[in-house]
Short mmCIF file of C-alpha atoms in Angstrom, two decimals:
data_model
loop_
_atom_site.label_atom_id
_atom_site.label_comp_id
_atom_site.label_asym_id
_atom_site.label_seq_id
_atom_site.Cartn_x
_atom_site.Cartn_y
_atom_site.Cartn_z
CA MET A 6 3.35 -41.44 -174.98
CA THR A 7 1.18 -43.56 -176.92
CA THR A 8 4.10 -46.19 -177.99
CA SER A 9 5.98 -45.72 -174.54
CA SER A 10 1.79 -46.26 -172.63
CA THR A 11 1.66 -49.96 -175.53
CA ARG A 12 5.40 -50.72 -174.64
CA VAL A 13 4.72 -51.21 -171.27
CA PRO A 14 1.97 -53.02 -170.79
CA GLN A 15 3.20 -55.71 -173.15
CA GLN A 16 6.58 -55.51 -172.07
CA GLU A 17 4.26 -56.45 -169.20
CA ARG A 18 2.34 -59.62 -170.10
CA SER A 19 5.73 -60.76 -171.76
CA ARG A 20 6.94 -60.97 -168.19
CA ALA A 21 3.91 -62.16 -167.09
CA THR A 22 3.66 -64.89 -169.79
CA GLN A 23 7.09 -65.94 -168.78
CA ALA A 24 6.27 -66.88 -165.37
CA ARG A 25 3.11 -68.70 -166.36
CA LEU A 26 5.22 -71.24 -168.24
CA LEU A 27 8.23 -71.06 -165.96
CA GLU A 28 6.13 -72.14 -163.11
CA ALA A 29 4.12 -74.72 -164.96
CA THR A 30 8.20 -75.74 -166.27
CA VAL A 31 8.69 -76.68 -162.59
CA ASP A 32 4.92 -77.96 -162.09
CA CYS A 33 5.06 -80.45 -164.33
CA LEU A 34 9.18 -81.65 -164.00
CA VAL A 35 8.23 -82.33 -159.65
CA GLU A 36 5.40 -84.20 -161.72
CA HIS A 37 6.02 -86.15 -164.12
CA GLY A 38 10.17 -86.15 -163.92
CA TRP A 39 12.24 -85.08 -166.61
CA SER A 40 11.11 -87.79 -169.25
CA GLY A 41 7.69 -86.96 -168.99
CA THR A 42 7.69 -82.54 -169.03
CA THR A 43 7.86 -81.97 -172.79
CA THR A 44 7.24 -78.56 -174.42
CA THR A 45 3.67 -79.48 -175.50
CA VAL A 46 3.21 -80.35 -171.89
CA VAL A 47 4.31 -77.57 -170.37
CA ALA A 48 2.89 -74.44 -172.92
CA ALA A 49 -1.22 -76.11 -172.28
CA ARG A 50 -0.74 -76.32 -168.61
CA ALA A 51 0.83 -72.39 -169.07
CA GLY A 52 -2.18 -71.19 -170.69
CA VAL A 53 0.13 -70.32 -173.19
CA SER A 54 -0.48 -70.90 -177.53
CA ARG A 55 3.12 -73.45 -178.74
CA GLY A 56 4.44 -70.11 -180.77
CA ALA A 57 4.02 -67.99 -177.40
CA GLN A 58 5.97 -70.47 -176.13
CA LEU A 59 8.56 -70.97 -178.95
CA HIS A 60 8.96 -67.03 -178.65
CA HIS A 61 10.22 -66.68 -175.38
CA TYR A 62 12.18 -69.69 -175.30
CA PRO A 63 13.33 -71.26 -178.09
CA THR A 64 14.55 -75.31 -176.52
CA LYS A 65 13.11 -77.46 -174.65
CA ALA A 66 16.46 -76.19 -172.66
CA ALA A 67 15.75 -73.63 -172.94
CA LEU A 68 12.44 -73.07 -170.81
CA VAL A 69 14.08 -76.15 -167.63
CA THR A 70 17.03 -74.48 -167.49
CA ALA A 71 15.07 -70.44 -167.17
CA ALA A 72 12.66 -71.79 -164.89
CA VAL A 73 15.65 -73.26 -162.61
CA ARG A 74 16.35 -70.13 -162.67
CA HIS A 75 13.84 -68.04 -161.68
CA LEU A 76 12.74 -70.48 -159.29
CA ALA A 77 15.71 -70.41 -157.39
CA GLU A 78 15.44 -66.72 -157.77
CA ARG A 79 12.64 -66.24 -156.09
CA ARG A 80 13.02 -69.18 -153.28
CA ALA A 81 16.13 -67.59 -152.22
CA ASP A 82 13.74 -63.97 -152.28
CA GLU A 83 10.83 -65.73 -150.12
CA LEU A 84 13.95 -67.24 -147.91
CA ARG A 85 15.27 -63.36 -147.20
CA THR A 86 12.26 -62.79 -146.36
CA GLU A 87 11.51 -65.40 -143.82
CA ALA A 88 15.48 -64.85 -141.78
CA GLU A 89 14.09 -61.08 -141.66
CA ALA A 90 11.43 -62.53 -139.14
CA LEU A 91 14.01 -64.93 -137.30
CA PRO A 92 15.36 -63.54 -134.22
CA ALA A 93 18.41 -61.90 -133.83
CA GLY A 94 20.69 -64.70 -131.66
CA PRO A 95 21.66 -68.85 -130.96
CA GLN A 96 18.18 -69.43 -131.88
CA ARG A 97 18.41 -67.90 -135.26
CA LEU A 98 21.11 -70.38 -136.45
CA ASP A 99 18.91 -73.69 -135.92
CA ARG A 100 15.73 -71.77 -137.58
CA VAL A 101 17.16 -71.20 -140.36
CA VAL A 102 18.67 -74.11 -141.39
CA ASP A 103 15.47 -74.89 -140.57
CA LEU A 104 14.42 -72.25 -143.41
CA LEU A 105 16.96 -74.34 -145.83
CA GLY A 106 15.88 -77.85 -144.37
CA VAL A 107 12.76 -77.10 -145.74
CA ALA A 108 14.66 -75.97 -149.51
CA PHE A 109 16.03 -78.67 -149.76
CA THR A 110 13.42 -80.76 -149.72
CA GLY A 111 10.83 -78.47 -151.54
CA PRO A 112 9.60 -78.28 -155.54
CA LEU A 113 12.87 -76.03 -157.15
CA PHE A 114 14.91 -79.14 -154.90
CA VAL A 115 13.68 -82.24 -156.21
CA ALA A 116 12.68 -80.30 -160.45
CA ALA A 117 16.93 -79.15 -160.09
CA LEU A 118 17.08 -82.49 -159.28
CA GLU A 119 15.59 -84.35 -162.55
CA LEU A 120 17.71 -81.82 -164.25
CA TRP A 121 21.23 -82.24 -162.78
CA VAL A 122 20.83 -86.03 -162.80
CA ALA A 123 19.13 -85.58 -167.08
CA ALA A 124 21.89 -83.86 -168.00
CA ARG A 125 24.33 -86.76 -166.84
CA THR A 126 23.99 -87.93 -170.05
CA ASP A 127 21.93 -84.90 -172.05
CA ARG A 128 24.75 -82.63 -173.94
CA GLU A 129 22.17 -79.79 -174.77
CA LEU A 130 20.74 -79.63 -171.44
CA ARG A 131 24.34 -80.13 -169.39
CA GLU A 132 25.96 -77.52 -171.94
CA ALA A 133 23.29 -75.97 -170.41
CA LEU A 134 23.46 -76.67 -166.38
CA VAL A 135 26.93 -76.31 -165.93
CA PRO A 136 26.73 -72.85 -165.67
CA LEU A 137 23.44 -72.91 -163.68
CA GLU A 138 24.81 -75.02 -161.20
CA ALA A 139 27.71 -72.93 -160.73
CA THR A 140 26.06 -69.51 -160.11
CA VAL A 141 22.96 -71.10 -158.06
CA GLY A 142 25.62 -72.79 -155.95
CA ARG A 143 27.35 -69.62 -156.16
CA GLU A 144 24.31 -67.47 -154.60
CA MET A 145 22.93 -70.23 -152.07
CA HIS A 146 25.97 -69.90 -150.44
CA ARG A 147 26.46 -66.10 -150.21
CA LEU A 148 22.46 -66.55 -149.15
CA THR A 149 23.30 -68.91 -146.61
CA VAL A 150 26.73 -66.70 -145.10
CA SER A 151 24.66 -64.04 -145.18
CA LEU A 152 21.09 -65.91 -143.23
CA LEU A 153 23.76 -67.75 -140.67
CA GLY A 154 24.66 -63.49 -139.68
CA VAL A 155 28.43 -65.26 -140.14
CA ASP A 156 31.65 -63.20 -140.79
CA GLU A 157 33.68 -65.71 -144.01
CA ARG A 158 37.32 -64.47 -143.43
CA ARG A 159 36.89 -66.03 -140.45
CA PRO A 160 38.88 -69.46 -141.44
CA GLY A 161 36.76 -72.67 -141.24
CA VAL A 162 33.60 -70.38 -141.77
CA ARG A 163 33.46 -71.01 -145.12
CA GLU A 164 34.38 -74.84 -145.05
CA ALA A 165 30.90 -74.87 -141.83
CA VAL A 166 28.93 -72.92 -144.62
CA GLN A 167 29.92 -75.33 -148.07
CA ALA A 168 29.59 -78.62 -145.14
CA THR A 169 26.18 -77.56 -143.73
CA LEU A 170 24.49 -77.63 -147.99
CA ASP A 171 26.24 -81.13 -149.04
CA LEU A 172 24.65 -82.45 -146.16
CA LEU A 173 21.58 -80.60 -146.48
CA ARG A 174 21.75 -82.22 -150.34
CA GLY A 175 22.08 -85.13 -148.84
CA LEU A 176 18.95 -85.13 -147.63
CA GLY A 177 17.52 -83.90 -149.60
CA VAL A 178 17.82 -87.25 -152.05
CA ALA A 179 17.08 -89.53 -149.00
CA ASN A 180 14.39 -88.09 -149.39
CA LEU A 181 13.00 -88.76 -152.51
CA LEU A 182 11.39 -91.73 -152.17
CA SER A 183 9.62 -91.45 -148.77
CA ASP A 184 8.70 -90.30 -145.82
CA ASP A 185 12.77 -89.14 -143.89
CA SER A 186 11.76 -86.32 -142.43
CA ALA A 187 12.82 -88.09 -138.53
CA ARG A 188 15.88 -89.13 -139.23
CA ARG A 189 16.30 -85.81 -140.91
CA THR A 190 15.18 -83.93 -137.77
CA ALA A 191 17.85 -85.68 -135.48
CA LEU A 192 20.27 -85.49 -137.49
CA LEU A 193 20.52 -81.98 -138.49
CA THR A 194 19.71 -81.07 -134.21
CA THR A 195 23.41 -82.91 -133.65
CA TRP A 196 24.43 -80.78 -136.44
CA LYS A 197 23.19 -77.25 -135.14
CA ARG A 198 25.36 -78.03 -132.08
CA GLN A 199 28.13 -78.72 -134.86
CA LEU A 200 27.39 -76.01 -136.46
CA SER A 201 27.75 -73.58 -133.58
CA ALA A 202 30.80 -74.91 -132.22
CA LEU A 203 32.36 -74.43 -136.22
CA LEU A 204 31.08 -71.46 -136.64
CA THR A 205 30.87 -69.57 -133.03
CA PRO A 206 34.23 -67.22 -132.75
CA MET B 1420 25.01 -138.74 -158.97
CA THR B 1421 23.65 -137.59 -163.58
CA THR B 1422 21.21 -134.83 -162.12
CA SER B 1423 23.48 -133.80 -160.11
CA SER B 1424 26.36 -133.15 -161.62
CA THR B 1425 24.27 -131.63 -165.01
CA ARG B 1426 21.82 -129.55 -162.78
CA VAL B 1427 25.42 -127.17 -160.54
CA PRO B 1428 26.42 -126.47 -164.20
CA GLN B 1429 23.18 -125.22 -165.03
CA GLN B 1430 22.88 -123.54 -161.99
CA GLU B 1431 26.62 -121.62 -162.71
CA ARG B 1432 25.99 -120.19 -166.43
CA SER B 1433 21.96 -119.51 -164.93
CA ARG B 1434 24.29 -116.69 -162.46
CA ALA B 1435 26.92 -116.19 -164.32
CA THR B 1436 24.02 -114.99 -167.30
CA GLN B 1437 22.53 -113.41 -164.90
CA ALA B 1438 25.40 -111.22 -163.83
CA ARG B 1439 26.25 -111.14 -167.16
CA LEU B 1440 22.92 -108.92 -167.34
CA LEU B 1441 23.07 -106.87 -164.33
CA GLU B 1442 26.78 -105.53 -165.00
CA ALA B 1443 25.25 -104.63 -168.79
CA THR B 1444 22.58 -102.90 -166.20
CA VAL B 1445 24.52 -100.94 -164.27
CA ASP B 1446 26.79 -99.86 -166.92
CA CYS B 1447 24.17 -98.71 -169.65
CA LEU B 1448 21.99 -96.77 -166.34
CA VAL B 1449 25.81 -95.57 -166.23
CA GLU B 1450 26.22 -94.40 -169.98
CA HIS B 1451 22.55 -94.16 -171.32
CA GLY B 1452 20.55 -93.23 -168.80
CA TRP B 1453 17.29 -94.31 -167.53
CA SER B 1454 15.26 -93.40 -170.06
CA GLY B 1455 18.14 -94.76 -172.23
CA THR B 1456 17.95 -97.50 -170.85
CA THR B 1457 15.76 -100.30 -172.41
CA THR B 1458 15.87 -103.83 -171.68
CA THR B 1459 16.28 -104.63 -175.07
CA VAL B 1460 19.71 -103.08 -175.00
CA VAL B 1461 20.93 -104.68 -172.09
CA ALA B 1462 20.48 -108.33 -173.53
CA ALA B 1463 22.18 -107.26 -176.30
CA ARG B 1464 25.01 -106.13 -174.95
CA ALA B 1465 25.05 -108.59 -172.11
CA GLY B 1466 25.16 -110.76 -175.55
CA VAL B 1467 21.78 -112.69 -173.38
CA SER B 1468 18.71 -113.76 -175.32
CA ARG B 1469 14.85 -111.89 -175.23
CA GLY B 1470 14.05 -115.41 -174.16
CA ALA B 1471 16.38 -116.41 -171.65
CA GLN B 1472 16.86 -112.23 -169.69
CA LEU B 1473 12.43 -112.66 -169.41
CA HIS B 1474 13.12 -115.77 -167.77
CA HIS B 1475 15.75 -114.29 -164.97
CA TYR B 1476 14.00 -110.27 -165.10
CA PRO B 1477 10.49 -110.75 -166.47
CA THR B 1478 10.44 -106.39 -165.80
CA LYS B 1479 12.79 -103.36 -166.39
CA ALA B 1480 11.75 -102.27 -162.93
CA ALA B 1481 12.75 -106.24 -161.97
CA LEU B 1482 15.76 -105.61 -163.25
CA VAL B 1483 16.60 -102.45 -162.28
CA THR B 1484 16.48 -102.98 -158.96
CA ALA B 1485 18.99 -106.75 -158.92
CA ALA B 1486 21.54 -105.02 -160.85
CA VAL B 1487 21.57 -101.69 -158.14
CA ARG B 1488 20.59 -104.54 -155.50
CA HIS B 1489 23.74 -106.49 -157.05
CA LEU B 1490 26.73 -104.07 -157.49
CA ALA B 1491 25.83 -102.19 -154.16
CA GLU B 1492 26.95 -106.33 -152.51
CA ARG B 1493 29.66 -106.11 -154.49
CA ARG B 1494 30.72 -103.33 -153.67
CA ALA B 1495 30.00 -103.78 -150.39
CA ASP B 1496 32.80 -106.86 -151.15
CA GLU B 1497 34.99 -104.90 -152.35
CA LEU B 1498 35.22 -101.47 -149.76
CA ARG B 1499 35.77 -104.64 -147.01
CA THR B 1500 38.12 -105.95 -149.14
CA GLU B 1501 40.13 -102.66 -148.90
CA ALA B 1502 39.81 -101.74 -145.60
CA GLU B 1503 41.28 -105.45 -144.78
CA ALA B 1504 44.49 -102.93 -145.66
CA LEU B 1505 44.09 -99.53 -143.87
CA PRO B 1506 46.45 -99.56 -141.42
CA ALA B 1507 45.09 -99.69 -137.56
CA GLY B 1508 45.85 -96.77 -136.05
CA PRO B 1509 44.35 -92.23 -136.92
CA GLN B 1510 45.35 -92.47 -140.39
CA ARG B 1511 42.59 -95.92 -140.88
CA LEU B 1512 39.18 -92.95 -140.14
CA ASP B 1513 40.99 -91.09 -143.27
CA ARG B 1514 41.07 -94.27 -145.87
CA VAL B 1515 38.45 -95.08 -145.31
CA VAL B 1516 36.02 -91.69 -145.39
CA ASP B 1517 38.56 -92.03 -148.50
CA LEU B 1518 37.35 -94.64 -148.96
CA LEU B 1519 33.73 -93.62 -149.03
CA GLY B 1520 34.76 -90.57 -150.93
CA VAL B 1521 35.35 -92.78 -153.55
CA ALA B 1522 32.19 -95.23 -153.24
CA PHE B 1523 29.63 -92.03 -153.21
CA THR B 1524 31.23 -90.90 -157.13
CA GLY B 1525 31.74 -94.11 -158.09
CA PRO B 1526 28.86 -96.16 -161.68
CA LEU B 1527 26.64 -97.53 -157.99
CA PHE B 1528 26.49 -94.35 -157.50
CA VAL B 1529 25.07 -93.34 -160.39
CA ALA B 1530 23.09 -95.69 -161.83
CA ALA B 1531 21.02 -95.74 -158.09
CA LEU B 1532 20.43 -92.38 -157.79
CA GLU B 1533 19.12 -92.52 -161.94
CA LEU B 1534 17.18 -94.89 -160.65
CA TRP B 1535 15.88 -92.99 -157.50
CA VAL B 1536 15.28 -89.77 -159.37
CA ALA B 1537 13.29 -92.60 -161.72
CA ALA B 1538 11.38 -93.67 -159.14
CA ARG B 1539 9.99 -90.14 -158.04
CA THR B 1540 7.46 -90.75 -160.80
CA ASP B 1541 7.39 -94.05 -161.50
CA ARG B 1542 5.21 -96.08 -158.84
CA GLU B 1543 6.23 -99.42 -160.28
CA LEU B 1544 10.14 -98.46 -159.78
CA ARG B 1545 9.52 -96.85 -156.81
CA GLU B 1546 7.20 -100.11 -155.12
CA ALA B 1547 10.63 -101.75 -156.26
CA LEU B 1548 12.75 -99.73 -154.70
CA VAL B 1549 11.40 -98.58 -151.80
CA PRO B 1550 12.50 -101.93 -150.41
CA LEU B 1551 15.72 -101.66 -151.82
CA GLU B 1552 16.71 -97.61 -150.33
CA ALA B 1553 15.60 -98.94 -146.45
CA THR B 1554 18.50 -102.35 -147.38
CA VAL B 1555 21.08 -100.67 -149.36
CA GLY B 1556 20.77 -97.78 -146.54
CA ARG B 1557 20.66 -100.21 -142.96
CA GLU B 1558 23.93 -102.04 -144.81
CA MET B 1559 26.46 -99.48 -145.45
CA HIS B 1560 25.62 -97.34 -142.38
CA ARG B 1561 26.93 -101.03 -140.80
CA LEU B 1562 29.92 -101.27 -143.31
CA THR B 1563 30.67 -97.38 -142.07
CA VAL B 1564 30.30 -98.31 -138.74
CA SER B 1565 32.56 -101.49 -139.49
CA LEU B 1566 35.32 -100.15 -141.48
CA LEU B 1567 35.63 -97.02 -138.71
CA GLY B 1568 35.96 -100.08 -135.90
CA VAL B 1569 33.87 -98.15 -134.07
CA ASP B 1570 31.02 -98.58 -131.83
CA GLU B 1571 27.63 -97.64 -132.41
CA ARG B 1572 26.35 -98.09 -128.82
CA ARG B 1573 28.08 -95.14 -128.04
CA PRO B 1574 26.35 -91.81 -127.61
CA GLY B 1575 26.63 -89.46 -131.02
CA VAL B 1576 28.16 -92.60 -133.00
CA ARG B 1577 25.38 -93.30 -135.15
CA GLU B 1578 24.47 -89.85 -135.68
CA ALA B 1579 28.11 -89.01 -137.05
CA VAL B 1580 28.12 -92.66 -139.22
CA GLN B 1581 24.39 -91.26 -140.20
CA ALA B 1582 25.63 -87.16 -141.61
CA THR B 1583 28.89 -88.71 -142.97
CA LEU B 1584 26.41 -90.57 -145.60
CA ASP B 1585 24.30 -88.09 -146.02
CA LEU B 1586 27.62 -85.31 -147.30
CA LEU B 1587 28.63 -87.83 -149.02
CA ARG B 1588 25.17 -88.73 -150.67
CA GLY B 1589 25.28 -84.19 -151.53
CA LEU B 1590 29.60 -84.45 -152.38
CA GLY B 1591 28.39 -87.37 -155.10
CA VAL B 1592 26.20 -85.05 -156.51
CA ALA B 1593 27.97 -82.49 -156.50
CA ASN B 1594 30.02 -84.21 -158.54
CA LEU B 1595 27.13 -85.23 -161.35
CA LEU B 1596 27.63 -82.45 -163.85
CA SER B 1597 31.01 -81.68 -163.14
CA ASP B 1598 34.63 -82.84 -161.29
CA ASP B 1599 33.96 -81.74 -158.15
CA SER B 1600 37.25 -83.56 -156.28
CA ALA B 1601 39.39 -80.28 -155.47
CA ARG B 1602 36.64 -79.08 -153.30
CA ARG B 1603 35.49 -82.27 -152.28
CA THR B 1604 38.71 -83.23 -150.98
CA ALA B 1605 39.37 -80.14 -149.54
CA LEU B 1606 36.48 -80.59 -147.08
CA LEU B 1607 36.74 -84.06 -146.79
CA THR B 1608 39.66 -82.91 -145.20
CA THR B 1609 38.57 -80.72 -142.51
CA TRP B 1610 34.91 -83.38 -142.27
CA LYS B 1611 37.77 -85.77 -141.36
CA ARG B 1612 39.58 -83.99 -138.43
CA GLN B 1613 34.92 -83.12 -137.29
CA LEU B 1614 34.64 -87.14 -137.61
CA SER B 1615 37.68 -87.63 -135.32
CA ALA B 1616 36.93 -85.66 -132.76
CA LEU B 1617 33.10 -86.14 -132.23
CA LEU B 1618 34.69 -90.41 -132.63
CA THR B 1619 37.00 -90.55 -129.56
CA PRO B 1620 35.79 -91.61 -126.38
#
């Protein structure tokens, strides 16, 4: 009894410490970029000792990769919850594209882009990120198929979902330095009509 | 006579020095990324003295901004030349999209993305880049309209060209860490058919 009841709170404390570190990492990437994100700054921001941080994430590459994985999972859960509240019928597609448009201009996108670009010229980070890129890409694709409620076995559906995600990634980059929302909204209005035609059996 | 004949070679030497510096800057951004690109490394790579470099480009922000502007103009000229060799008729659209696909995965795209991401958290660079982003975006749009040989006054043409460029930007990012060419080629094959339908009166 004693062993089990002390182990559970320890595990919970560990998980809470990890979550604080990962969220501080993403905040740091958004605020200061890759080069301004140091493990020291993240530990201070999370209120976690350097020893505890190194215990959980021994390198900067391990820390930032875990942070993007963590936030990607959390954002996917949030998107699923938000999507549950959406109406069925033709308006659903429009609202799903709107939700994705918000995701691709938000903190996760910005933090991930910082890492993707830094990883191009940083071998350790690249080796950690390439498998994560594949997982996140696949999960994002599956999630979009599920939110849209479409059947990927139908011809053209897979390509239409892919094009939507690539388009949104491009729009996310266009929004980095200036507010591109007016142009993005207009462009996505047109895209929704095209996507609807591509997805309608 | 004497004044004018010495002035011309001086101007030519100046232009040649500038071109060497700007091309070394882009090479450096591609090879080492934003944080690995220092004005000292660029001067050494270009074989230009620090004094001459500072005379032409007093800050790192001035140097990299001029480099991206220079390369964007050169790539636009190259695209125009390559497009002159393209056939007229329905195949032209496919070939133009292929040329743009190459441009959005090449050194200019990679160097520009390094700057765009760094500028998000670097005020001096951002102030230099925001006007350049607007110019390059506008020029790229005009060039694409001209290469496709379409009339932007027709409804839907402007949006279709914009979506093509945003899609290509997203595909460029997807190609940063791993070779995405097989997926990109398949996706662009589908996109060419859609674009053709959107552009055909």
